[in-house]
């Protein structure tokens, strides 16, 4: 764990109506296919992730320790396929892998991440990383926000992996 890079992550997370991806094409989103597996941990949310872009896989290990609902200590590093496969052996048996498509695009002066899941056809998530709690941001008019779920643990991927 000591090899993981540390940062403070502050993000707003919104539950949104399932987006019309065609209408967002003008923002030139980059699409990633993601498999996320949660590991047994008593320290925080510990996961591994395979991110695929144009058929090329990159593997990550991440530990998030919550400060509050929208802010956490994040420790993350790129790992090898062999490390990824080895970590899968300590996957939390009470959680299922999460599969999602992530669309990353710039809007205003922020990078937005839109996650769509195969188990939802009516809603999705939009995340915006912030520099500070006073940081301004805006949401594209093509996206309809249902609610701000930044502080709601029921909308963390770690929670969704239990269902």
Backbone as a chain_set.jsonl record, in Angstrom:
{"seq": "XXXXXXXXXXXXXXXXXXXXXXXXXXXXXXXXXXXXXXXXXXXXXXXXXXXXXXXXXXXXXXXXXXXXXXXXXXXXXXXXXXXXXXXXXXXXXXXXXXXXXXXXXXXXXXXXXXXXXXXXXXXXXXXXXXXXXXXXXXXXXXXXXXXXXXXXXXXXXXXXXXX", "coords": {"N": [[0.802, -1.207, 0.0], [2.023, 1.216, 0.561], [3.191, 2.118, -1.739], [1.292, 3.378, -3.236], [0.067, 6.341, -4.789], [-0.784, 9.368, -3.16], [-3.603, 11.504, -2.771], [-5.938, 14.163, -2.153], [-9.258, 13.739, -2.779], [-11.93, 15.518, -4.067], [-15.167, 15.612, -4.923], [-18.174, 16.263, -6.765], [-21.133, 14.456, -7.074], [-23.67, 13.373, -9.145], [-26.899, 12.03, -9.526], [-28.345, 11.297, -12.509], [-30.723, 11.668, -15.232], [-30.908, 9.036, -17.651], [-28.564, 9.632, -20.09], [-28.728, 11.183, -23.381], [-26.549, 10.038, -25.394], [-25.733, 10.716, -27.963], [-26.31, 13.443, -28.114], [-24.32, 14.442, -26.555], [-22.052, 14.127, -27.993], [-20.818, 16.302, -29.198], [-19.072, 17.258, -27.326], [-16.899, 15.713, -27.541], [-16.409, 13.171, -26.075], [-14.324, 10.823, -24.329], [-14.381, 7.381, -24.325], [-14.367, 4.87, -21.876], [-14.246, 1.475, -20.953], [-15.067, -0.124, -18.021], [-14.138, -2.364, -15.465], [-14.666, -3.037, -12.159], [-13.503, -4.115, -9.104], [-14.099, -4.859, -5.771], [-12.08, -5.141, -2.887], [-11.387, -7.075, 0.08], [-11.393, -5.144, 2.963], [-10.627, -3.279, 5.884], [-10.035, -0.704, 6.167], [-10.953, 1.23, 4.404], [-12.483, 1.985, 1.284], [-11.397, -0.282, -0.852], [-10.147, -1.089, -3.949], [-9.735, -2.685, -7.174], [-9.197, -1.982, -10.612], [-9.974, -2.484, -13.995], [-9.393, -0.727, -16.853], [-10.485, -0.142, -20.026], [-9.593, 1.056, -23.185], [-10.028, 1.587, -26.497], [-9.407, -1.13, -26.861], [-7.141, -1.488, -25.331], [-5.894, -2.368, -22.226], [-5.611, -0.965, -18.97], [-4.514, -1.147, -15.655], [-5.501, -0.533, -12.293], [-4.993, 0.147, -8.813], [-6.769, 1.158, -6.015], [-7.299, 2.905, -2.992], [-9.702, 4.312, -1.02], [-10.316, 6.538, 1.568], [-12.737, 7.838, 3.439], [-13.3, 11.256, 4.2], [-15.423, 12.955, 4.394], [-18.755, 12.919, 2.953], [-18.29, 13.785, 0.237], [-15.579, 14.027, 0.034], [-12.354, 12.605, 0.162], [-9.432, 10.75, 1.226], [-7.326, 9.608, -1.243], [-5.607, 6.921, -2.461], [-3.687, 5.773, -5.027], [-2.506, 3.737, -7.735], [-0.978, 2.623, -10.778], [-1.093, -0.751, -11.759], [0.228, -4.006, -12.639], [-0.991, -6.499, -14.997], [-0.587, -9.009, -13.852], [-0.453, -8.367, -11.117], [-3.029, -7.4, -10.821], [-4.571, -9.724, -11.331], [-3.694, -11.272, -9.159], [-4.632, -9.738, -6.995], [-7.36, -10.041, -7.354], [-7.887, -12.396, -6.092], [-8.333, -11.739, -3.478], [-10.779, -10.581, -3.478], [-13.734, -9.057, -2.226], [-16.119, -11.212, -1.052], [-18.743, -10.518, -0.61], [-19.421, -8.611, -2.384], [-20.207, -7.679, -5.711], [-18.536, -7.585, -8.916], [-18.348, -4.424, -10.552], [-19.495, -3.208, -13.586], [-19.107, -0.784, -16.055], [-19.609, 1.883, -18.426], [-17.619, 4.616, -19.026], [-17.712, 7.993, -19.805], [-15.65, 10.567, -20.577], [-15.207, 14.009, -20.544], [-14.493, 17.451, -21.366], [-15.973, 20.314, -19.922], [-16.738, 23.622, -19.67], [-14.354, 24.751, -17.427], [-13.766, 22.312, -16.342], [-13.288, 18.734, -15.953], [-15.535, 16.285, -16.765], [-17.092, 13.261, -15.709], [-19.019, 10.762, -16.891], [-20.95, 8.1, -15.98], [-22.354, 5.131, -17.132], [-24.366, 2.319, -16.531], [-24.87, -1.216, -16.998], [-27.055, -2.211, -15.612], [-28.891, -0.217, -15.253], [-31.27, 1.583, -17.061], [-32.454, 3.953, -17.042], [-31.209, 5.876, -15.577], [-28.07, 7.442, -14.55], [-24.685, 8.299, -13.56], [-23.068, 11.417, -12.921], [-19.968, 12.845, -12.465], [-17.928, 15.365, -11.006], [-14.797, 16.555, -10.485], [-13.452, 18.65, -8.01], [-11.462, 21.524, -7.099], [-11.661, 22.874, -4.699], [-14.056, 23.292, -2.018], [-15.469, 25.542, -2.591], [-15.318, 25.826, -5.255], [-16.396, 26.698, -8.523], [-18.68, 25.265, -10.875], [-20.273, 23.912, -13.804], [-23.023, 22.285, -15.446], [-23.631, 20.518, -18.402], [-26.314, 21.547, -20.592], [-27.619, 19.439, -21.802], [-27.815, 17.446, -19.994], [-29.824, 16.082, -17.493], [-30.276, 16.612, -14.183], [-31.154, 14.556, -11.52], [-30.731, 14.359, -8.742], [-28.367, 15.691, -6.327], [-26.051, 13.521, -5.178], [-23.775, 13.409, -3.739], [-23.161, 13.171, -0.998], [-24.487, 10.898, -0.258], [-24.363, 7.695, 0.84], [-25.576, 5.512, -0.387], [-25.236, 5.769, -3.086], [-22.619, 5.385, -3.714], [-20.177, 3.584, -5.545], [-19.119, 1.413, -4.224], [-21.185, 0.688, -2.491], [-23.167, 0.039, -4.384], [-22.041, -2.265, -5.41], [-22.773, -4.199, -3.645], [-25.305, -4.95, -4.235]], "CA": [[0.0, 0.0, 0.0], [2.826, 2.428, 0.677], [3.588, 2.559, -3.072], [0.2, 4.089, -3.886], [0.173, 7.798, -4.762], [-1.828, 9.945, -2.315], [-4.207, 12.79, -3.103], [-7.264, 14.403, -1.571], [-10.237, 13.82, -3.863], [-13.159, 16.232, -3.736], [-15.992, 15.558, -6.126], [-19.628, 16.308, -6.725], [-21.687, 13.305, -7.788], [-25.084, 13.595, -9.414], [-27.737, 11.033, -10.171], [-28.923, 12.007, -13.658], [-31.519, 10.872, -16.155], [-30.047, 8.378, -18.627], [-28.268, 10.679, -21.075], [-28.709, 10.958, -24.819], [-25.111, 10.106, -25.67], [-25.547, 11.43, -29.242], [-26.331, 14.894, -27.879], [-23.076, 14.802, -25.874], [-20.934, 13.88, -28.92], [-20.131, 17.561, -29.515], [-18.042, 17.489, -26.311], [-15.82, 14.759, -27.843], [-16.085, 12.341, -24.909], [-13.476, 9.638, -24.446], [-15.104, 6.28, -23.685], [-13.628, 3.795, -21.221], [-15.016, 0.369, -20.392], [-14.455, -0.33, -16.708], [-14.495, -3.444, -14.537], [-14.203, -2.586, -10.853], [-13.663, -5.195, -8.132], [-13.793, -4.413, -4.413], [-11.287, -6.077, -2.11], [-11.648, -7.093, 1.519], [-10.641, -4.051, 3.586], [-11.232, -2.639, 7.045], [-9.467, 0.641, 6.23], [-11.738, 2.118, 3.553], [-12.95, 1.338, 0.062], [-10.194, -0.76, -1.543], [-10.612, -1.7, -5.19], [-8.893, -2.759, -8.357], [-9.998, -1.585, -11.774], [-9.448, -2.629, -15.353], [-9.959, 0.316, -17.715], [-10.187, -0.476, -21.418], [-9.798, 2.137, -24.14], [-9.595, 1.105, -27.812], [-8.857, -2.475, -26.745], [-5.934, -1.511, -24.5], [-6.23, -2.401, -20.808], [-4.745, -0.395, -17.945], [-4.978, -1.668, -14.366], [-5.286, 0.385, -11.179], [-5.38, -0.213, -7.451], [-7.168, 2.396, -5.342], [-7.863, 2.871, -1.647], [-10.327, 5.593, -0.656], [-10.685, 6.652, 2.97], [-13.637, 8.993, 3.49], [-13.202, 12.366, 5.149], [-16.862, 13.205, 4.49], [-19.433, 12.32, 1.81], [-17.759, 14.128, -1.079], [-14.132, 14.248, 0.123], [-11.661, 11.439, 0.706], [-8.037, 10.485, 0.913], [-7.295, 8.617, -2.312], [-4.289, 6.347, -2.737], [-3.896, 5.059, -6.287], [-1.345, 3.491, -8.574], [-1.12, 1.686, -11.891], [-0.534, -2.057, -11.437], [0.362, -4.896, -13.794], [-2.022, -7.529, -15.144], [-0.302, -10.066, -12.867], [-0.875, -7.851, -9.809], [-4.493, -7.331, -10.877], [-5.075, -11.09, -11.175], [-3.397, -11.703, -7.79], [-5.534, -9.018, -6.083], [-8.715, -10.596, -7.512], [-8.021, -13.506, -5.15], [-8.818, -11.21, -2.203], [-12.017, -9.833, -3.724], [-14.739, -9.169, -1.181], [-17.155, -12.135, -1.536], [-20.069, -9.913, -0.432], [-19.618, -7.568, -3.392], [-20.092, -8.099, -7.103], [-17.821, -6.629, -9.768], [-19.144, -3.376, -11.201], [-19.139, -2.942, -14.977], [-19.706, 0.475, -16.493], [-18.948, 2.663, -19.467], [-17.354, 5.974, -18.542], [-17.472, 8.986, -20.843], [-14.907, 11.663, -19.963], [-15.162, 15.15, -21.455], [-14.33, 18.771, -20.768], [-17.083, 21.251, -20.009], [-16.242, 24.779, -18.928], [-12.954, 24.491, -17.095], [-13.733, 21.066, -15.573], [-13.416, 17.447, -16.625], [-16.703, 15.587, -16.267], [-17.107, 11.818, -15.921], [-20.394, 10.268, -16.945], [-20.932, 6.639, -15.874], [-23.589, 4.41, -17.427], [-24.276, 0.956, -16.039], [-25.774, -2.123, -17.711], [-28.235, -2.536, -14.8], [-29.792, 0.94, -15.247], [-31.549, 2.147, -18.386], [-33.187, 5.203, -16.833], [-30.393, 6.842, -14.831], [-26.618, 7.292, -14.647], [-23.987, 9.213, -12.662], [-22.166, 12.423, -13.437], [-19.047, 13.267, -11.415], [-17.081, 16.514, -11.31], [-13.771, 16.757, -9.461], [-13.29, 20.057, -7.666], [-10.22, 21.918, -6.425], [-12.031, 23.25, -3.335], [-15.504, 23.219, -1.81], [-16.054, 26.761, -3.139], [-15.056, 25.788, -6.692], [-17.564, 26.791, -9.394], [-18.784, 24.287, -11.957], [-21.571, 23.922, -14.467], [-23.423, 21.01, -16.031], [-24.161, 20.751, -19.752], [-27.78, 21.597, -20.637], [-28.137, 18.166, -22.305], [-27.877, 16.505, -18.873], [-30.864, 16.396, -16.524], [-29.928, 16.144, -12.847], [-32.241, 14.103, -10.642], [-30.358, 14.904, -7.433], [-26.968, 15.668, -5.893], [-25.903, 12.373, -4.277], [-22.38, 13.451, -3.278], [-23.049, 12.76, 0.4], [-25.378, 9.763, -0.008], [-23.587, 6.458, 0.691], [-26.278, 4.548, -1.246], [-24.851, 5.98, -4.481], [-21.202, 5.083, -3.909], [-20.034, 2.315, -6.274], [-18.873, 0.396, -3.208], [-22.512, 0.268, -2.039], [-23.842, -0.617, -5.499], [-21.444, -3.589, -5.598], [-23.43, -5.136, -2.712], [-26.658, -5.276, -4.728]], "C": [[0.841, 1.266, 0.0], [3.284, 2.949, -0.687], [2.505, 3.393, -3.762], [0.379, 5.594, -3.725], [-1.022, 8.38, -4.009], [-2.3, 11.29, -2.85], [-5.481, 12.936, -2.276], [-8.204, 14.561, -2.754], [-11.482, 14.518, -3.327], [-14.005, 16.234, -4.998], [-17.465, 15.721, -5.796], [-20.117, 15.144, -7.563], [-23.185, 13.509, -7.905], [-25.715, 12.347, -10.003], [-28.454, 11.798, -11.276], [-29.849, 11.077, -14.43], [-30.574, 10.246, -17.167], [-29.813, 9.342, -19.786], [-28.449, 10.226, -22.52], [-27.252, 11.146, -25.238], [-24.815, 10.813, -26.989], [-25.47, 12.934, -29.018], [-25.055, 15.365, -27.18], [-21.854, 14.648, -26.783], [-20.157, 15.155, -29.23], [-19.04, 17.913, -28.495], [-16.855, 16.532, -26.481], [-15.436, 13.889, -26.647], [-15.155, 11.186, -25.275], [-14.187, 8.533, -23.67], [-14.125, 5.255, -23.126], [-14.622, 2.727, -20.79], [-14.305, -0.024, -19.105], [-15.041, -1.557, -16.025], [-13.863, -3.051, -13.21], [-14.513, -3.68, -9.842], [-13.232, -4.682, -6.767], [-13.102, -5.52, -3.637], [-11.713, -6.03, -0.646], [-10.771, -6.01, 2.152], [-11.379, -3.559, 4.82], [-10.723, -1.22, 7.207], [-10.309, 1.649, 5.46], [-12.253, 1.32, 2.376], [-11.712, 0.989, -0.782], [-10.65, -1.507, -2.786], [-9.471, -1.831, -6.191], [-9.803, -2.476, -9.539], [-9.236, -1.912, -13.047], [-10.168, -1.597, -16.199], [-9.505, 0.03, -19.142], [-10.541, 0.701, -22.31], [-9.196, 1.678, -25.462], [-8.879, -0.241, -27.709], [-7.6, -2.594, -25.905], [-6.349, -1.402, -23.032], [-5.16, -1.722, -19.968], [-5.36, -0.808, -16.614], [-4.584, -0.712, -13.248], [-5.651, -0.294, -9.869], [-5.639, 1.095, -6.722], [-7.697, 2.088, -3.95], [-8.418, 4.259, -1.378], [-10.74, 5.522, 0.812], [-11.469, 7.952, 3.109], [-13.271, 9.978, 4.581], [-14.628, 12.82, 5.454], [-17.48, 12.645, 3.204], [-18.785, 12.574, 0.467], [-16.239, 14.278, -1.103], [-13.476, 13.019, 0.748], [-10.161, 11.514, 0.43], [-8.068, 9.406, -0.156], [-5.842, 8.214, -2.55], [-4.458, 5.483, -3.977], [-2.58, 4.863, -7.027], [-1.741, 2.556, -9.715], [-0.456, 0.38, -11.46], [-0.466, -2.896, -12.714], [-0.829, -5.85, -13.873], [-1.819, -8.617, -14.093], [-0.725, -9.627, -11.464], [-2.395, -7.79, -9.721], [-5.089, -8.72, -10.625], [-4.841, -11.594, -9.751], [-4.349, -11.032, -6.795], [-6.968, -9.555, -6.183], [-8.957, -11.743, -6.529], [-8.477, -13.043, -3.774], [-10.036, -10.296, -2.414], [-12.99, -10.079, -2.579], [-15.872, -10.066, -1.69], [-18.573, -11.578, -1.401], [-20.374, -8.839, -1.472], [-19.391, -8.136, -4.784], [-19.212, -7.115, -7.865], [-18.804, -5.629, -10.373], [-18.602, -3.221, -12.62], [-19.842, -1.662, -15.383], [-18.935, 1.022, -17.675], [-18.813, 4.073, -18.915], [-17.035, 6.847, -19.746], [-16.849, 10.203, -20.161], [-14.819, 12.802, -20.98], [-15.001, 16.451, -20.672], [-15.61, 19.582, -20.967], [-16.727, 22.42, -19.109], [-14.769, 24.534, -18.666], [-12.782, 23.216, -16.272], [-13.759, 19.856, -16.497], [-14.575, 16.721, -15.959], [-16.59, 14.107, -16.608], [-18.543, 11.344, -15.811], [-20.334, 8.742, -16.971], [-22.313, 6.073, -16.176], [-23.353, 2.937, -17.104], [-25.237, 0.051, -16.807], [-27.05, -2.45, -16.926], [-29.207, -1.368, -14.668], [-30.02, 1.38, -16.683], [-32.293, 3.467, -18.277], [-32.371, 6.266, -16.099], [-28.919, 6.495, -14.981], [-26.008, 8.234, -13.603], [-23.188, 10.222, -13.468], [-21.301, 12.872, -12.267], [-18.187, 14.417, -11.923], [-16.083, 16.664, -10.174], [-13.547, 18.251, -9.275], [-11.938, 20.294, -6.997], [-10.483, 22.253, -4.954], [-13.549, 23.197, -3.233], [-16.22, 24.459, -2.35], [-15.929, 26.819, -4.663], [-16.367, 25.842, -7.488], [-17.513, 25.71, -10.466], [-20.143, 24.468, -12.611], [-21.784, 22.565, -15.126], [-24.012, 21.292, -17.407], [-25.697, 20.714, -19.77], [-28.403, 20.29, -21.132], [-28.297, 17.12, -21.193], [-28.923, 16.984, -17.873], [-30.51, 15.766, -15.183], [-31.193, 15.742, -12.103], [-31.969, 14.616, -9.235], [-28.854, 14.827, -7.223], [-26.856, 14.543, -4.863], [-24.483, 12.297, -3.705], [-22.217, 12.888, -1.875], [-23.908, 11.547, 0.75], [-24.626, 8.452, -0.227], [-24.266, 5.413, -0.205], [-25.884, 4.672, -2.711], [-23.338, 5.883, -4.702], [-21.136, 3.742, -4.641], [-19.81, 1.154, -5.321], [-20.193, -0.164, -2.688], [-23.247, -0.484, -3.154], [-23.311, -2.035, -5.726], [-22.072, -4.635, -4.674], [-24.765, -5.631, -3.244], [-26.614, -5.924, -6.081]], "O": [[0.402, 2.293, -0.518], [3.72, 4.096, -0.792], [2.78, 4.046, -4.769], [0.788, 6.07, -2.666], [-2.151, 7.929, -4.2], [-1.505, 12.105, -3.319], [-6.025, 11.955, -1.769], [-7.986, 15.403, -3.625], [-12.014, 14.156, -2.278], [-13.607, 16.792, -6.021], [-17.931, 15.37, -4.712], [-19.581, 14.876, -8.638], [-23.878, 13.776, -6.923], [-25.137, 11.692, -10.871], [-29.092, 12.819, -11.022], [-29.772, 9.856, -14.299], [-29.554, 10.842, -17.513], [-30.77, 9.818, -20.397], [-28.338, 9.041, -22.836], [-26.785, 12.272, -25.414], [-23.766, 11.442, -27.129], [-24.668, 13.622, -29.65], [-24.739, 16.554, -27.208], [-20.742, 15.001, -26.388], [-18.957, 15.094, -29.498], [-18.187, 18.759, -28.762], [-15.924, 16.536, -25.675], [-14.272, 13.866, -26.246], [-15.201, 10.652, -26.384], [-14.551, 8.715, -22.508], [-13.187, 4.831, -23.802], [-15.714, 3.042, -20.318], [-13.092, -0.232, -19.094], [-16.254, -1.767, -16.004], [-12.668, -2.766, -13.145], [-15.656, -4.124, -9.734], [-12.138, -4.138, -6.616], [-13.486, -6.686, -3.718], [-12.324, -5.06, -0.197], [-9.565, -5.959, 1.913], [-12.604, -3.434, 4.811], [-10.939, -0.591, 8.244], [-10.365, 2.818, 5.842], [-12.436, 0.107, 2.472], [-11.069, 1.871, -1.35], [-11.444, -2.443, -2.698], [-8.42, -1.2, -6.079], [-11.012, -2.697, -9.483], [-8.037, -1.66, -13.166], [-11.397, -1.581, -16.263], [-8.311, -0.032, -19.432], [-11.628, 1.272, -22.215], [-7.997, 1.411, -25.543], [-7.873, -0.471, -28.38], [-7.046, -3.685, -25.774], [-7.058, -0.475, -22.641], [-3.964, -1.878, -20.214], [-6.582, -0.817, -16.464], [-3.487, -0.153, -13.247], [-6.5, -1.184, -9.822], [-4.838, 2.027, -6.796], [-8.448, 1.132, -3.755], [-7.706, 5.257, -1.489], [-11.416, 4.588, 1.242], [-10.922, 9.038, 2.917], [-12.977, 9.606, 5.717], [-14.994, 13.04, 6.608], [-16.794, 11.963, 2.442], [-18.731, 11.672, -0.369], [-15.667, 14.617, -2.139], [-13.971, 12.465, 1.729], [-9.697, 12.229, -0.459], [-8.759, 8.399, -0.001], [-4.976, 9.052, -2.804], [-5.276, 4.564, -3.987], [-1.672, 5.692, -6.96], [-2.71, 1.803, -9.618], [0.621, 0.399, -10.865], [-1.039, -2.53, -13.741], [-1.584, -5.984, -12.91], [-2.79, -9.093, -13.506], [-1.29, -10.418, -10.709], [-2.978, -8.09, -8.679], [-5.997, -8.874, -9.809], [-5.701, -12.274, -9.191], [-4.82, -11.676, -5.858], [-7.708, -9.525, -5.199], [-10.101, -12.029, -6.176], [-8.956, -13.851, -2.979], [-10.283, -9.373, -1.639], [-13.056, -11.18, -2.032], [-16.527, -9.714, -2.671], [-19.504, -12.105, -2.01], [-21.444, -8.231, -1.451], [-18.503, -8.96, -5.003], [-19.145, -5.939, -7.507], [-19.951, -5.967, -10.666], [-17.393, -3.115, -12.823], [-21.024, -1.472, -15.095], [-17.775, 0.679, -17.9], [-19.773, 4.649, -18.403], [-16.209, 6.499, -20.589], [-17.455, 10.797, -19.27], [-14.412, 12.597, -22.123], [-15.326, 16.535, -19.488], [-16.238, 19.541, -22.024], [-16.446, 22.236, -17.924], [-14.022, 24.157, -19.569], [-11.774, 23.05, -15.585], [-14.186, 19.934, -17.649], [-14.598, 16.559, -14.739], [-16.063, 13.739, -17.658], [-19.193, 11.504, -14.778], [-19.738, 8.157, -17.875], [-23.309, 6.469, -15.571], [-22.283, 2.389, -17.369], [-26.305, 0.498, -17.224], [-28.026, -2.919, -17.512], [-30.25, -1.514, -14.031], [-29.064, 1.534, -17.443], [-32.715, 4.037, -19.284], [-32.789, 7.42, -16.007], [-28.557, 5.422, -15.463], [-26.732, 8.887, -12.852], [-22.694, 9.921, -14.555], [-21.816, 13.235, -11.21], [-17.774, 14.453, -13.082], [-16.474, 16.878, -9.026], [-13.464, 19.012, -10.24], [-11.351, 19.385, -6.41], [-9.664, 21.967, -4.081], [-14.243, 23.072, -4.242], [-17.435, 24.437, -2.547], [-16.394, 27.775, -5.284], [-17.323, 25.132, -7.177], [-16.438, 25.297, -10.903], [-21.044, 25.092, -12.05], [-20.84, 21.803, -15.334], [-24.811, 22.216, -17.557], [-26.306, 19.932, -19.041], [-29.59, 20.052, -20.908], [-28.847, 16.043, -21.422], [-28.914, 18.143, -17.456], [-30.45, 14.543, -15.058], [-32.173, 16.486, -12.062], [-32.834, 15.224, -8.604], [-28.159, 14.021, -7.843], [-27.485, 14.598, -3.807], [-24.049, 11.242, -3.243], [-21.235, 12.201, -1.593], [-24.043, 11.203, 1.924], [-24.285, 8.126, -1.364], [-23.595, 4.523, -0.727], [-26.167, 3.771, -3.502], [-22.84, 6.259, -5.763], [-21.952, 2.857, -4.384], [-20.259, 0.038, -5.58], [-20.306, -1.37, -2.467], [-23.872, -1.515, -2.906], [-24.05, -2.907, -6.183], [-21.914, -5.834, -4.903], [-25.297, -6.627, -2.755], [-27.658, -6.26, -6.638]]}, "num_chains": 1, "name": "protein.A"}
